[in-house]
PDB file of C-alpha atoms in Angstrom:
ATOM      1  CA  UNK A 814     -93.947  48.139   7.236  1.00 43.00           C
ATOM      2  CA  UNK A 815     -96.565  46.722   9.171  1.00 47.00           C
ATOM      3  CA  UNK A 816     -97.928  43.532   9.111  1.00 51.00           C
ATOM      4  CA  UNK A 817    -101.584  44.626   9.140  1.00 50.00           C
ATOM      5  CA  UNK A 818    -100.763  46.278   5.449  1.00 51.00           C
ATOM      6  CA  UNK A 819     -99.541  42.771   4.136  1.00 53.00           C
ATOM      7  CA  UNK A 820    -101.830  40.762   1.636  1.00 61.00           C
ATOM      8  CA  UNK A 821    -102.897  37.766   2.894  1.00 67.00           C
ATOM      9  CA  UNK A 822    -100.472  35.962   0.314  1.00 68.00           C
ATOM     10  CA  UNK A 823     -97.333  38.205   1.514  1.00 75.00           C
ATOM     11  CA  UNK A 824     -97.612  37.282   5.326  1.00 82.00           C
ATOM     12  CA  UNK A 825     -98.022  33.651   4.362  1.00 86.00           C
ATOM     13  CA  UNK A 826     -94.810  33.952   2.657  1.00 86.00           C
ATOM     14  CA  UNK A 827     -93.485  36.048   5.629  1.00 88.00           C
ATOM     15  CA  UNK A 828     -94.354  33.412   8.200  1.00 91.00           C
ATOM     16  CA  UNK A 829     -93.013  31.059   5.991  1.00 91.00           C
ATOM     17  CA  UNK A 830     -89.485  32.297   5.389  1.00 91.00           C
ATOM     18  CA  UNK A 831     -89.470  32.859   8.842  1.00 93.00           C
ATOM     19  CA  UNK A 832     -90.243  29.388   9.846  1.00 94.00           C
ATOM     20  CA  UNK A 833     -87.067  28.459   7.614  1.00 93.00           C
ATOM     21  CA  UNK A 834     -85.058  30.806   8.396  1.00 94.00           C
ATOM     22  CA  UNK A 835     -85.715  29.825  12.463  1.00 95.00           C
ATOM     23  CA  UNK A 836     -85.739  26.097  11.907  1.00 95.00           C
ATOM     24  CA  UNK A 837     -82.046  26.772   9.697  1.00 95.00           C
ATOM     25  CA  UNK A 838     -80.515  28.875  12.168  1.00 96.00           C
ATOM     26  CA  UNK A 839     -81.344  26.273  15.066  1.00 96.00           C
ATOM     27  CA  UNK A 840     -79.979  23.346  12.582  1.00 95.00           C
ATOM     28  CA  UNK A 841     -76.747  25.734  11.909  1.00 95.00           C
ATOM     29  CA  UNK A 842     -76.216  25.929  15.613  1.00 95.00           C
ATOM     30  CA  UNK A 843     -76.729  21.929  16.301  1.00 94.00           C
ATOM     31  CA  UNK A 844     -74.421  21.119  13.145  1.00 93.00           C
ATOM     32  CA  UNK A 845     -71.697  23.231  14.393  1.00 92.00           C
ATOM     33  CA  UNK A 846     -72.115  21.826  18.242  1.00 90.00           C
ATOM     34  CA  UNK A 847     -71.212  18.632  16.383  1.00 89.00           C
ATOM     35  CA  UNK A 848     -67.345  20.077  15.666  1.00 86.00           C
ATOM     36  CA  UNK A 849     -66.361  19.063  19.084  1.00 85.00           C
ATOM     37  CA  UNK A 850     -65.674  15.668  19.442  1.00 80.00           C
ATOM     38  CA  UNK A 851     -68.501  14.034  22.004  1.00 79.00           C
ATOM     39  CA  UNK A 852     -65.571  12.162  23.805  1.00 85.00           C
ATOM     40  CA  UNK A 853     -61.649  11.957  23.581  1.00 84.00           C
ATOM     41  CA  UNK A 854     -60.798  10.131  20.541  1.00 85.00           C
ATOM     42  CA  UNK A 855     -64.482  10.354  18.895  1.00 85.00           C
ATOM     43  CA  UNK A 856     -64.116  10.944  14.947  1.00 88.00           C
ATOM     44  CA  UNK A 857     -65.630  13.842  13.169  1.00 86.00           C
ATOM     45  CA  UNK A 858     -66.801  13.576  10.038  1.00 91.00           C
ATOM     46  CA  UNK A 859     -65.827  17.277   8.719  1.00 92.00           C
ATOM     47  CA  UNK A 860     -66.458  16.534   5.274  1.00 95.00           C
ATOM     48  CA  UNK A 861     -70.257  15.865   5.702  1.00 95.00           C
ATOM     49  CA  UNK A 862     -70.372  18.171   8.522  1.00 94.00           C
ATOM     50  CA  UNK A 863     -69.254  21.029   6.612  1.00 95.00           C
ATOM     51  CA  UNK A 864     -71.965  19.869   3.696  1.00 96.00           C
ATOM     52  CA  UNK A 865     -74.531  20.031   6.571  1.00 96.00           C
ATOM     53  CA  UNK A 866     -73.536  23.827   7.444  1.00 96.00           C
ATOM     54  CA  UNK A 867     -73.351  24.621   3.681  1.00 96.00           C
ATOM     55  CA  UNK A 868     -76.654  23.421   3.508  1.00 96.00           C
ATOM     56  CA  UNK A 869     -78.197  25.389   6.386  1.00 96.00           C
ATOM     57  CA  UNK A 870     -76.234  28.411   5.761  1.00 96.00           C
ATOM     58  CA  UNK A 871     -78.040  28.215   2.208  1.00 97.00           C
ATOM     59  CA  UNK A 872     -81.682  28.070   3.686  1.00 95.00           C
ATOM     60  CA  UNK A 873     -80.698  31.298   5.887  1.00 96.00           C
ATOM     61  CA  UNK A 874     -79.832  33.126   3.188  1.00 96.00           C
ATOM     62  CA  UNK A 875     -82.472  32.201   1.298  1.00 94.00           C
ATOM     63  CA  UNK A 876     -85.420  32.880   3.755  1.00 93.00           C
ATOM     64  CA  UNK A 877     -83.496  36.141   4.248  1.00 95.00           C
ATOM     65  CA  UNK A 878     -83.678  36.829   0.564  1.00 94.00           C
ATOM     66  CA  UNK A 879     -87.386  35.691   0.890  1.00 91.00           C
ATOM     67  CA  UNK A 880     -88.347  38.232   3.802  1.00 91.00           C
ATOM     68  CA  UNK A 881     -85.963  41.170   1.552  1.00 92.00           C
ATOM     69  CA  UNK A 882     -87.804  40.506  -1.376  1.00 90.00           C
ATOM     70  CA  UNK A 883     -91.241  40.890   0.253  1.00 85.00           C
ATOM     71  CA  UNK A 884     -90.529  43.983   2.313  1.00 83.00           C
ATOM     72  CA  UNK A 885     -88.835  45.689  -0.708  1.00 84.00           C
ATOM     73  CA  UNK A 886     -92.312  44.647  -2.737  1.00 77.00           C
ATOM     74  CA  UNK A 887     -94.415  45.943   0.125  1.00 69.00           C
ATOM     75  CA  UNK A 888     -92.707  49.196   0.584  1.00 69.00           C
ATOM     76  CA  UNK A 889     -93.230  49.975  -3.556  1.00 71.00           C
ATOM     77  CA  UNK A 890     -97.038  49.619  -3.451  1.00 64.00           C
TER      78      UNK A 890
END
């Protein structure tokens, strides 16, 4: 599909999912930098660290549901 045969509302959405699905998969990265101790001795804390990757893998899959969802749509009409 092409973006010049989106509706206005559809590449909103588009831009949008992508915007989350960027800003999660950046977050994702910078959570998971966090698994290696700073300095020798430094505590992790793995429970709320693994909440935080929960979290962003969530948004990824959501935005990627998003984008599906709207490409599917497009290609139908």
């Amino acid at each position: 599909w092409s973006c010049a045969l989106l509706q206005k509302p559809a590449l909103e959405t588009v831009r949008s999912s992508l915007r989350l699905l960027n800003a999660s998969a950046y977050r994702l990265q910078s959570e998971c930098r966090k698994t290696v101790p700073p300095e020798p001795g430094a505590t992790v804390d793995y429970q709320l660290l693994t909440q935080q990757v929960i979290q962003c893998a969530y948004d990824i899959a959501k935005a990627a549901k998003q984008l599906v969802t709207i490409t599917t749509r497009e290609k139908k009409q």
